[in-house]
Short mmCIF file of C-alpha atoms and ligand atoms in Angstrom, two decimals:
data_model
loop_
_atom_site.label_atom_id
_atom_site.label_comp_id
_atom_site.label_asym_id
_atom_site.label_seq_id
_atom_site.Cartn_x
_atom_site.Cartn_y
_atom_site.Cartn_z
CA MET A 1 199.49 96.16 -125.85
CA THR A 2 198.05 93.65 -127.37
CA GLU A 3 194.85 92.11 -125.99
CA THR A 4 195.18 87.80 -124.88
CA THR A 5 192.32 86.02 -126.66
CA PRO A 6 190.30 84.09 -124.24
CA SER A 7 191.86 81.04 -124.57
CA ARG A 8 195.28 82.18 -123.94
CA GLN A 9 194.20 83.31 -120.71
CA ARG A 10 196.44 81.44 -118.11
CA HIS A 11 195.67 81.48 -114.13
CA ALA A 12 196.53 79.26 -111.78
CA VAL A 13 195.57 77.18 -108.60
CA VAL A 14 198.09 76.90 -106.03
CA LEU A 15 197.08 73.89 -103.18
CA ALA A 16 197.98 75.03 -99.19
CA ALA A 17 196.01 73.82 -97.14
CA GLY A 18 197.43 69.75 -96.20
CA LYS A 19 198.68 68.94 -92.72
CA SER A 20 202.30 68.70 -93.43
CA THR A 21 202.12 65.09 -90.85
CA ARG A 22 205.91 64.69 -92.01
CA PHE A 23 207.16 67.82 -90.97
CA LYS A 24 206.01 67.71 -87.72
CA SER A 25 204.88 70.98 -86.61
CA GLU A 26 203.04 73.25 -85.09
CA LYS A 27 202.42 75.65 -87.52
CA PRO A 28 201.82 74.31 -91.74
CA LYS A 29 205.05 73.67 -93.31
CA LEU A 30 203.93 76.29 -96.17
CA VAL A 31 205.05 78.98 -93.28
CA HIS A 32 208.68 77.34 -92.38
CA ASP A 33 211.15 79.61 -93.98
CA LEU A 34 212.60 78.72 -96.88
CA CYS A 35 215.60 81.39 -98.23
CA GLY A 36 214.13 83.83 -95.62
CA LYS A 37 210.96 83.71 -96.91
CA PRO A 38 207.79 81.23 -96.51
CA LEU A 39 207.43 78.15 -98.57
CA VAL A 40 204.67 78.87 -100.22
CA CYS A 41 205.48 82.08 -101.65
CA HIS A 42 208.23 80.81 -103.72
CA VAL A 43 205.63 79.30 -106.37
CA VAL A 44 203.24 82.32 -105.77
CA ASP A 45 205.84 85.07 -106.55
CA LYS A 46 206.69 82.70 -109.56
CA LEU A 47 203.08 81.99 -110.63
CA ARG A 48 203.27 86.18 -110.29
CA ARG A 49 206.10 86.63 -113.00
CA LEU A 50 203.70 84.47 -115.24
CA ASP A 51 201.00 86.63 -117.08
CA VAL A 52 198.29 84.85 -114.80
CA GLY A 53 195.82 86.68 -114.32
CA ASN A 54 194.00 85.02 -111.30
CA ILE A 55 195.57 83.15 -108.36
CA ILE A 56 193.64 81.11 -106.03
CA VAL A 57 194.94 80.04 -103.29
CA VAL A 58 193.32 77.22 -101.48
CA LEU A 59 193.59 77.44 -97.66
CA GLY A 60 192.45 74.58 -95.21
CA HIS A 61 193.98 73.33 -92.06
CA GLU A 62 195.94 76.04 -90.42
CA SER A 63 194.33 78.61 -92.84
CA GLU A 64 194.67 82.31 -91.15
CA THR A 65 198.63 81.60 -90.52
CA VAL A 66 198.66 80.50 -94.38
CA ARG A 67 196.61 83.39 -95.39
CA GLN A 68 198.93 85.68 -93.02
CA ALA A 69 201.72 84.78 -95.14
CA LEU A 70 200.40 85.32 -98.51
CA SER A 71 199.11 88.92 -97.41
CA GLU A 72 201.47 90.69 -99.53
CA SER A 73 200.69 88.87 -102.33
CA PRO A 74 197.62 90.04 -104.47
CA VAL A 75 195.74 86.54 -104.43
CA GLN A 76 192.16 85.20 -104.12
CA PHE A 77 191.39 82.63 -101.58
CA ALA A 78 189.16 79.24 -101.52
CA VAL A 79 188.51 77.54 -98.63
CA GLN A 80 188.98 73.47 -98.19
CA ALA A 81 186.60 73.13 -94.82
CA GLU A 82 188.33 69.11 -95.34
CA GLN A 83 191.31 67.77 -96.30
CA LEU A 84 189.95 65.47 -98.78
CA GLY A 85 193.28 65.32 -101.12
CA THR A 86 194.60 67.44 -103.78
CA GLY A 87 191.61 66.29 -106.46
CA HIS A 88 189.44 67.31 -103.72
CA ALA A 89 191.68 70.58 -102.48
CA THR A 90 191.08 71.51 -106.53
CA MET A 91 187.43 71.28 -106.29
CA CYS A 92 187.13 73.99 -104.23
CA ALA A 93 189.23 76.37 -106.23
CA ALA A 94 186.23 75.62 -109.55
CA PRO A 95 183.77 78.26 -108.01
CA ALA A 96 186.15 81.01 -108.91
CA LEU A 97 187.05 79.59 -112.18
CA ALA A 98 183.58 78.73 -113.01
CA GLY A 99 183.24 81.45 -116.62
CA HIS A 100 186.65 81.39 -117.36
CA GLU A 101 188.54 80.40 -119.93
CA GLY A 102 192.23 78.95 -121.30
CA SER A 103 194.34 77.28 -118.77
CA VAL A 104 194.77 76.75 -115.09
CA LEU A 105 197.95 76.02 -113.50
CA VAL A 106 197.51 73.48 -110.32
CA VAL A 107 200.32 72.87 -107.85
CA TYR A 108 201.35 71.94 -105.11
CA GLY A 109 202.55 75.02 -102.40
CA ASP A 110 205.25 72.74 -100.96
CA THR A 111 206.99 73.05 -104.56
CA PRO A 112 209.21 75.58 -104.63
CA LEU A 113 212.14 75.33 -107.03
CA ILE A 114 210.57 75.53 -110.11
CA SER A 115 211.76 77.46 -112.45
CA HIS A 116 210.55 80.42 -114.49
CA GLU A 117 211.05 79.15 -118.11
CA THR A 118 209.43 75.29 -117.19
CA LEU A 119 205.81 77.09 -115.50
CA GLN A 120 206.26 78.92 -119.08
CA SER A 121 207.02 75.54 -121.47
CA VAL A 122 203.62 74.24 -119.65
CA PHE A 123 201.67 76.89 -119.99
CA GLU A 124 202.83 76.99 -123.93
CA CYS A 125 202.87 73.22 -124.18
CA ARG A 126 198.99 73.36 -123.09
CA GLU A 127 198.72 76.75 -125.24
CA GLU A 128 199.41 75.26 -128.63
CA GLN A 129 198.72 71.87 -128.88
CA ASP A 130 194.84 73.25 -127.48
CA ALA A 131 195.67 70.28 -125.00
CA ASP A 132 193.66 68.60 -122.29
CA GLU A 133 195.71 68.34 -119.75
CA VAL A 134 199.43 68.89 -119.32
CA ILE A 135 201.56 67.11 -116.43
CA LEU A 136 205.11 67.83 -116.01
CA THR A 137 207.71 65.00 -115.06
CA ALA A 138 211.06 64.29 -114.00
CA ILE A 139 213.12 61.67 -113.25
CA ALA A 140 214.17 61.71 -109.95
CA PRO A 141 216.52 59.92 -108.47
CA ASP A 142 214.77 58.14 -105.44
CA PRO A 143 211.08 58.69 -106.61
CA TYR A 144 210.00 57.22 -103.20
CA GLY A 145 206.96 59.09 -102.14
CA TYR A 146 205.87 60.56 -105.44
CA GLY A 147 203.13 60.02 -108.04
CA ARG A 148 204.81 57.63 -110.23
CA VAL A 149 204.43 58.35 -114.60
CA VAL A 150 202.90 55.11 -116.37
CA ARG A 151 203.32 55.36 -120.16
CA ASP A 152 202.00 53.04 -122.74
CA VAL A 153 204.00 51.22 -125.20
CA ASP A 154 203.98 54.15 -128.05
CA GLN A 155 205.65 56.67 -124.73
CA THR A 156 202.42 58.64 -124.84
CA PRO A 157 201.66 58.86 -120.74
CA LEU A 158 198.57 56.80 -119.38
CA CYS A 159 198.27 57.28 -115.86
CA ILE A 160 199.50 58.22 -112.30
CA VAL A 161 199.97 55.71 -109.66
CA GLU A 162 200.51 57.33 -106.26
CA GLU A 163 203.38 55.77 -103.88
CA LYS A 164 200.60 53.82 -101.39
CA ASP A 165 198.75 52.05 -104.44
CA ALA A 166 201.86 52.02 -106.39
CA SER A 167 202.60 48.00 -107.27
CA PRO A 168 206.71 46.30 -106.88
CA ASP A 169 207.02 47.10 -110.40
CA GLN A 170 205.51 50.86 -110.91
CA LYS A 171 207.71 52.02 -107.98
CA ALA A 172 210.58 50.44 -109.96
CA ILE A 173 210.09 53.40 -112.15
CA CYS A 174 211.62 56.32 -111.52
CA GLU A 175 209.86 58.84 -113.69
CA ILE A 176 208.16 61.53 -111.66
CA ASN A 177 204.92 63.59 -111.93
CA ALA A 178 206.29 66.68 -110.19
CA GLY A 179 202.97 68.66 -108.74
CA PHE A 180 202.53 70.65 -112.55
CA ALA A 181 198.92 70.29 -114.32
CA CYS A 182 197.69 72.23 -116.66
CA PHE A 183 194.64 72.46 -118.03
CA LYS A 184 191.80 73.63 -120.12
CA ILE A 185 189.30 74.58 -118.01
CA GLU A 186 186.66 73.67 -119.66
CA THR A 187 187.71 70.16 -119.75
CA LEU A 188 189.17 70.25 -115.76
CA LEU A 189 185.05 72.39 -114.18
CA GLU A 190 183.67 69.08 -116.12
CA ASN A 191 185.64 66.14 -115.42
CA LEU A 192 186.47 66.94 -111.15
CA PRO A 193 183.42 65.48 -110.57
CA LEU A 194 184.04 62.39 -111.75
CA LEU A 195 187.12 61.44 -109.64
CA SER A 196 186.63 59.43 -106.15
CA SER A 197 188.54 58.02 -103.60
CA GLN A 198 189.03 54.81 -104.41
CA ASN A 199 192.19 54.34 -103.60
CA ALA A 200 194.74 53.13 -100.51
CA ALA A 201 194.38 56.99 -98.79
CA GLY A 202 191.23 56.96 -99.46
CA GLU A 203 191.87 60.35 -100.83
CA TYR A 204 190.15 62.28 -104.46
CA TYR A 205 193.79 62.60 -106.19
CA LEU A 206 194.07 64.73 -109.33
CA THR A 207 196.54 62.72 -110.86
CA ASP A 208 193.70 60.35 -111.05
CA LEU A 209 192.27 63.35 -114.01
CA LEU A 210 195.15 62.47 -115.91
CA ALA A 211 193.75 58.19 -116.92
CA LEU A 212 190.15 59.83 -116.72
CA LEU A 213 190.76 62.36 -119.00
CA ARG A 214 193.07 60.20 -121.22
CA ASN A 215 189.99 57.12 -121.36
CA SER A 216 187.19 59.15 -122.22
CA GLY A 217 189.40 59.97 -125.74
CA ARG A 218 190.68 63.50 -124.70
CA LYS A 219 194.06 65.00 -125.32
CA VAL A 220 197.08 65.24 -123.14
CA ILE A 221 200.37 65.44 -122.91
CA ALA A 222 203.48 65.07 -120.23
CA VAL A 223 206.72 67.60 -120.72
CA SER A 224 210.06 66.93 -118.71
CA ALA A 225 211.51 69.37 -116.82
CA LYS A 226 215.53 70.36 -117.22
CA CYS A 227 216.52 69.02 -114.17
CA PHE A 228 214.94 66.68 -111.00
CA GLU A 229 215.97 69.23 -108.33
CA GLU A 230 213.50 72.48 -109.56
CA THR A 231 210.66 69.94 -109.20
CA ALA A 232 211.39 68.56 -105.80
CA GLY A 233 208.22 69.05 -103.56
CA VAL A 234 209.15 69.71 -99.34
CA ASN A 235 207.67 67.64 -97.49
CA SER A 236 210.03 66.43 -94.35
CA ARG A 237 212.71 69.03 -92.84
CA GLU A 238 215.88 67.71 -94.58
CA GLU A 239 213.82 68.22 -97.79
CA LEU A 240 213.47 71.41 -96.88
CA ALA A 241 216.79 72.16 -96.00
CA TRP A 242 217.74 70.76 -99.15
CA ALA A 243 215.87 72.81 -101.18
CA GLU A 244 217.76 75.54 -99.10
CA SER A 245 221.04 74.62 -99.38
CA HIS A 246 219.97 73.86 -103.68
CA LEU A 247 217.90 77.13 -103.38
CA ARG A 248 221.35 79.40 -101.93
CA ALA A 249 224.08 77.85 -104.01
CA GLU A 250 221.70 79.25 -107.21
CA ILE A 251 221.06 82.85 -106.24
CA ALA A 252 224.60 82.77 -105.47
CA SER A 253 225.51 81.20 -108.69
CA ARG A 254 223.78 83.41 -110.58
CA TRP A 255 225.41 87.39 -108.93
CA MET A 256 228.40 85.51 -109.87
CA LYS A 257 227.76 85.85 -113.40
CA ASP A 258 226.56 89.18 -113.37
CA GLY A 259 229.91 89.80 -112.02
CA VAL A 260 229.96 89.51 -107.97
CA THR A 261 232.76 87.78 -106.73
CA ILE A 262 231.73 85.68 -103.73
CA LEU A 263 234.97 83.87 -102.00
CA ASN A 264 233.19 80.65 -100.53
CA PRO A 265 229.65 80.52 -101.62
CA ALA A 266 229.29 77.62 -99.78
CA THR A 267 229.21 80.03 -96.49
CA VAL A 268 227.18 82.96 -97.51
CA TYR A 269 223.36 83.26 -97.51
CA LEU A 270 222.34 85.63 -99.67
CA ASP A 271 217.96 85.65 -99.92
CA PRO A 272 216.17 85.56 -103.46
CA ASP A 273 215.20 89.47 -103.59
CA VAL A 274 218.47 90.44 -102.72
CA THR A 275 220.48 93.02 -105.24
CA ILE A 276 224.02 92.85 -105.83
CA GLY A 277 226.01 95.32 -108.21
CA PRO A 278 228.91 94.35 -110.22
CA ASP A 279 232.39 93.80 -108.75
CA THR A 280 231.11 93.65 -105.13
CA ILE A 281 233.24 91.39 -103.22
CA ILE A 282 231.45 89.28 -100.40
CA TYR A 283 233.63 87.70 -98.11
CA PRO A 284 233.79 84.08 -96.99
CA GLY A 285 230.24 83.83 -93.16
CA VAL A 286 227.88 87.14 -94.82
CA PHE A 287 224.07 87.23 -94.17
CA ILE A 288 222.55 89.58 -96.52
CA GLU A 289 218.70 88.69 -95.83
CA GLY A 290 214.96 90.71 -97.50
CA LYS A 291 215.30 93.10 -99.86
CA THR A 292 218.88 94.26 -99.96
CA THR A 293 220.04 96.54 -102.30
CA ILE A 294 224.11 96.27 -102.42
CA GLY A 295 225.56 98.55 -105.20
CA PRO A 296 228.30 97.91 -107.22
CA ARG A 297 232.36 97.58 -105.50
CA CYS A 298 231.08 97.17 -102.31
CA LYS A 299 233.26 95.29 -99.43
CA ILE A 300 231.41 93.23 -97.19
CA TYR A 301 234.17 91.34 -95.06
CA SER A 302 233.56 87.87 -92.94
CA GLY A 303 230.30 87.66 -90.16
CA CYS A 304 228.05 91.05 -91.77
CA HIS A 305 224.63 90.24 -91.57
CA LEU A 306 222.27 93.14 -93.76
CA LEU A 307 218.18 92.97 -93.59
CA ASP A 308 216.72 95.04 -95.82
CA ALA A 309 219.67 97.35 -96.12
CA THR A 310 220.32 99.46 -99.17
CA LEU A 311 223.81 100.46 -100.08
CA GLU A 312 225.66 102.59 -102.60
CA GLU A 313 228.72 102.52 -104.79
CA ASP A 314 231.53 101.21 -103.23
CA VAL A 315 230.50 100.91 -99.67
CA VAL A 316 233.20 99.08 -97.17
CA VAL A 317 230.93 97.04 -94.33
CA ASP A 318 233.85 95.88 -92.35
CA HIS A 319 233.98 92.92 -89.96
CA CYS A 320 230.97 91.46 -87.85
CA SER A 321 228.88 94.60 -89.33
CA VAL A 322 224.77 94.66 -88.48
CA ILE A 323 222.81 96.94 -91.13
CA ARG A 324 219.41 96.46 -90.36
CA ARG A 325 216.11 98.03 -92.57
CA SER A 326 219.06 100.95 -92.92
CA THR A 327 220.81 103.71 -96.31
CA VAL A 328 224.61 103.60 -96.72
CA GLY A 329 225.90 106.56 -99.05
CA ARG A 330 228.57 105.99 -101.47
CA GLY A 331 232.44 105.13 -99.83
CA THR A 332 231.32 105.05 -96.88
CA THR A 333 232.28 102.61 -94.37
CA VAL A 334 230.73 100.83 -91.89
CA GLY A 335 232.60 98.56 -88.83
CA PRO A 336 234.24 96.26 -88.30
CA PHE A 337 231.78 95.39 -85.12
CA ALA A 338 229.18 98.41 -85.92
CA HIS A 339 225.57 98.11 -85.84
CA LEU A 340 223.00 99.63 -88.08
CA ARG A 341 219.56 100.13 -86.16
CA GLU A 342 216.26 100.51 -88.38
CA HIS A 343 215.37 103.24 -90.24
CA THR A 344 219.04 104.93 -89.97
CA SER A 345 220.82 106.97 -93.20
CA VAL A 346 224.39 107.48 -93.44
CA ALA A 347 224.69 109.29 -96.03
CA ALA A 348 228.06 109.01 -99.12
CA HIS A 349 231.91 109.13 -97.04
CA ALA A 350 230.67 109.29 -93.51
CA ARG A 351 232.72 106.69 -91.40
CA ILE A 352 230.99 104.48 -88.61
CA GLY A 353 232.95 102.50 -86.71
CA ASN A 354 233.53 100.00 -83.85
CA PHE A 355 231.48 99.44 -81.19
CA VAL A 356 229.14 102.59 -82.86
CA GLU A 357 225.24 101.28 -82.67
CA VAL A 358 223.33 103.95 -84.57
CA LYS A 359 219.76 103.61 -84.48
CA LYS A 360 216.69 105.98 -86.21
CA SER A 361 219.70 108.82 -87.03
CA VAL A 362 220.50 110.51 -90.14
CA ILE A 363 224.40 111.07 -90.66
CA GLY A 364 225.26 114.00 -92.49
CA GLU A 365 227.64 113.65 -95.78
CA GLY A 366 231.69 113.33 -94.69
CA SER A 367 231.21 112.65 -90.82
CA LYS A 368 232.63 110.34 -89.24
CA ALA A 369 231.90 108.15 -85.42
CA SER A 370 234.53 106.12 -85.59
CA HIS A 371 234.88 104.31 -81.56
CA LEU A 372 232.33 102.96 -78.58
CA THR A 373 229.13 105.80 -79.65
CA TYR A 374 225.89 105.28 -79.74
CA LEU A 375 223.52 107.96 -81.76
CA GLY A 376 219.41 106.81 -81.36
CA ASP A 377 217.42 109.55 -82.53
CA ALA A 378 219.91 112.05 -83.73
CA THR A 379 220.85 113.78 -87.17
CA LEU A 380 224.00 114.93 -87.70
CA GLY A 381 224.49 117.46 -90.58
CA ARG A 382 227.49 117.73 -92.74
CA ASP A 383 231.68 116.97 -91.80
CA VAL A 384 230.86 116.46 -87.89
CA ASN A 385 233.33 114.88 -85.14
CA ILE A 386 231.92 112.88 -82.73
CA GLY A 387 234.77 111.41 -80.63
CA ALA A 388 235.23 108.10 -78.74
CA GLY A 389 232.93 107.49 -76.33
CA THR A 390 229.93 109.84 -77.16
CA ILE A 391 226.37 108.70 -76.46
CA THR A 392 223.02 110.46 -77.20
CA CYS A 393 221.01 110.50 -73.66
CA ASN A 394 217.83 109.63 -75.90
CA TYR A 395 215.28 107.93 -73.54
CA ASP A 396 213.92 110.03 -70.42
CA GLY A 397 212.04 106.48 -69.16
CA VAL A 398 208.62 107.27 -70.96
CA ASN A 399 210.30 109.16 -74.41
CA LYS A 400 212.35 109.23 -76.60
CA ASN A 401 213.95 112.36 -76.90
CA LYS A 402 216.24 114.00 -80.21
CA THR A 403 219.57 115.57 -80.66
CA ILE A 404 220.43 117.43 -83.46
CA ILE A 405 224.25 118.09 -84.49
CA GLU A 406 224.56 120.79 -87.24
CA ASP A 407 227.48 121.26 -89.89
CA GLY A 408 231.03 121.18 -88.61
CA VAL A 409 230.15 120.85 -85.09
CA PHE A 410 233.40 118.45 -83.05
CA VAL A 411 232.16 116.28 -79.99
CA GLY A 412 234.94 115.45 -78.14
CA SER A 413 235.55 112.11 -76.79
CA ASP A 414 232.59 111.18 -73.77
CA SER A 415 230.59 113.60 -73.84
CA GLN A 416 226.67 112.48 -73.30
CA LEU A 417 224.18 114.77 -75.45
CA ILE A 418 220.91 114.92 -73.03
CA ALA A 419 217.89 114.54 -75.21
CA PRO A 420 216.42 117.04 -76.19
CA VAL A 421 218.94 118.74 -77.04
CA THR A 422 221.13 120.69 -80.28
CA ILE A 423 224.50 121.52 -81.08
CA HIS A 424 224.52 124.47 -83.28
CA GLN A 425 227.05 124.95 -86.64
CA GLY A 426 230.82 124.72 -85.74
CA ALA A 427 230.55 124.33 -82.22
CA TYR A 428 233.23 122.06 -79.88
CA ILE A 429 231.93 120.25 -77.43
CA ALA A 430 234.59 119.77 -74.91
CA ALA A 431 235.89 116.09 -73.86
CA GLY A 432 233.84 114.45 -70.62
CA SER A 433 231.03 117.06 -70.99
CA SER A 434 227.97 116.24 -70.15
CA ILE A 435 225.75 118.74 -72.96
CA THR A 436 222.11 119.52 -70.97
CA GLU A 437 221.20 122.98 -72.84
CA ASP A 438 221.64 124.06 -76.87
CA VAL A 439 225.24 124.85 -78.04
CA PRO A 440 225.36 128.13 -79.93
CA ALA A 441 226.91 127.72 -83.15
CA GLU A 442 230.78 128.29 -83.32
CA SER A 443 231.06 128.30 -79.95
CA LEU A 444 232.92 126.16 -76.69
CA ALA A 445 230.70 124.37 -74.44
CA ILE A 446 232.45 122.65 -71.45
CA ALA A 447 230.41 121.22 -69.13
CA ARG A 448 232.22 118.55 -66.46
CA GLY A 449 233.74 119.64 -63.47
CA ARG A 450 236.26 121.17 -62.85
CA GLN A 451 240.11 119.98 -62.37
CA VAL A 452 241.86 120.05 -58.48
CA ASN A 453 245.00 119.57 -58.43
CA LYS A 454 246.85 119.28 -54.64
CA GLU A 455 250.34 119.43 -54.62
CA GLY A 456 251.71 116.91 -52.34
CA TRP A 457 248.55 115.32 -50.87
CA ALA A 458 250.30 111.88 -52.39
CA LYS A 459 253.04 112.28 -50.64
CA GLY A 460 251.56 112.97 -47.44
CA LYS A 461 249.86 109.58 -47.83
CA ALA A 462 252.49 107.48 -48.41
CA LYS A 463 253.82 108.72 -44.77
CA LYS A 464 250.97 108.07 -42.83
CA LYS A 465 250.40 104.62 -44.38
CA GLY A 466 254.41 103.59 -43.17
C1 UD1 B 501 201.92 65.12 -104.61
C2 UD1 B 501 201.34 63.90 -106.10
C3 UD1 B 501 202.12 63.19 -106.65
C4 UD1 B 501 203.44 64.04 -106.76
C5 UD1 B 501 203.95 65.18 -106.01
C6 UD1 B 501 204.43 66.47 -106.35
C7 UD1 B 501 199.03 63.60 -105.76
C8 UD1 B 501 197.77 62.67 -104.75
N1 UD1 B 501 200.33 63.10 -105.44
O1 UD1 B 501 202.16 63.81 -104.10
O2 UD1 B 501 201.70 62.49 -107.84
O3 UD1 B 501 204.47 63.30 -106.82
O4 UD1 B 501 202.38 66.06 -104.99
O5 UD1 B 501 205.17 67.57 -105.50
O6 UD1 B 501 198.39 64.50 -106.30
N2 UD1 B 501 197.24 69.21 -100.35
C9 UD1 B 501 195.60 70.16 -100.28
N3 UD1 B 501 194.70 69.49 -99.40
C10 UD1 B 501 194.57 68.19 -99.80
C11 UD1 B 501 195.47 67.71 -99.63
C12 UD1 B 501 196.75 68.63 -100.16
O7 UD1 B 501 195.63 71.38 -100.03
O8 UD1 B 501 193.60 68.12 -99.16
C13 UD1 B 501 197.52 70.18 -100.46
C14 UD1 B 501 199.03 70.11 -99.41
O9 UD1 B 501 199.02 71.49 -98.95
C15 UD1 B 501 200.01 70.32 -100.60
C16 UD1 B 501 199.75 70.03 -102.45
O10 UD1 B 501 198.28 69.73 -101.81
O11 UD1 B 501 200.80 71.74 -101.02
C17 UD1 B 501 200.40 68.36 -102.22
O12 UD1 B 501 200.16 67.80 -101.49
P1 UD1 B 501 201.40 66.31 -100.56
O13 UD1 B 501 200.07 65.73 -99.70
O14 UD1 B 501 202.09 66.86 -100.17
O15 UD1 B 501 200.98 65.58 -101.75
P2 UD1 B 501 202.31 64.71 -102.15
O16 UD1 B 501 202.55 62.87 -101.17
O17 UD1 B 501 203.80 65.19 -101.96
CA1 CA B 502 204.05 67.00 -101.53
#
């Protein structure tokens, strides 16, 4: 591995202390979900994919809620006690940058759609040109609310003017400041204290640094993003909905390029961390969330909902089934209308049929529970057959108890297995049994009231009536 020279080192500051006034929410907008993950985590995860040393997140308004959303991310925190603007928020991160060399990218926590390539190009431009500041710009179809980039006659950037401070001529400019500014660390630390709050908002704007640096003869560069969409900020619920549909379409398109058939992508919801193998077919109206992994050649039919699920190859999940935090082995069929709850593991070539609920259970290879069954806290061996209407009675009102069903067991329909109980290898349970004791291997257990036929009884009853 090659050592990074100090001048090539990369750091980042994520501003996440703002009040989210336009969101009209009790909680900060940065913890609202976008495609199943908090808004702020999108930009942080993108930075982690770059070669960024320290990621410093500036917290302020509702800081604990935002800190919680980032609890699994390897970031450092800085605190902005009072929200005095983006320049002031960056000042709060300055102590964490002191003593470092190289580049620092200051990004806003509410710009989740930025691409890896664009972030990389902003860093590279700063490094290759040894610039003091590189800003990213885009042409917005409706620039309202964004800082406008004013250029000189030679097209070099002169300054950024915020909406509130812009003249009518400046408001007509469609080139906006996307909110990704990369600085030489030394330059940033030297110049941050020079910012003033003499503007319409009475805030310290980070964006004022561009003019300040240019006027003192420093090297400032503006690079353009591939498209406006990747730079869009999320300031309102409408913008959140727009970002959601944009990101979903992008994720679906990526998987289709990788060989997945998605019959109606507009109706399929795939979270960013989902992975799908080639030749898998996803029917309309499917939700696949969290860290779900789907192998090749699977079929996921309409109305299914998968969360943190792992499916090996050739799995069929039939209509309206729910699989959460569970794994399903090769060639197994689940559903229609099945529910695999947390910590369930179904092995290969098994079958979990309609109206079957399975919780915290292990189902062995080739085993079948085809209809109307509840299996909870159960361990099933190989080639077990569970008849329709079987229930593991796992809860005695205080404790959850285990049911063990060994290889080759046949459980007749409408049986209750009252846990804790073990059905040993190859045993048969007669239909309609309430099993309270262990069943030895290769035996038949019958545990139900005996049938009594009273011949002619009904005829007598009919006579009385007449
Ligand atoms: C900002 C830019 C604007 C740019 C736009 C891009 C400034 C002054 N304006 O405007 O030029 O076009 O983003 O999306 O920088 N924050 C803090 N502390 C504060 C204020 C804000 O941490 O005191 C954080 C917010 O949590 C947010 C980010 O900074 O994540 C940006 O703040 P926001 O109010 O959304 O800025 P915009 O008005 O969108
Ligand atoms: Ca914003």
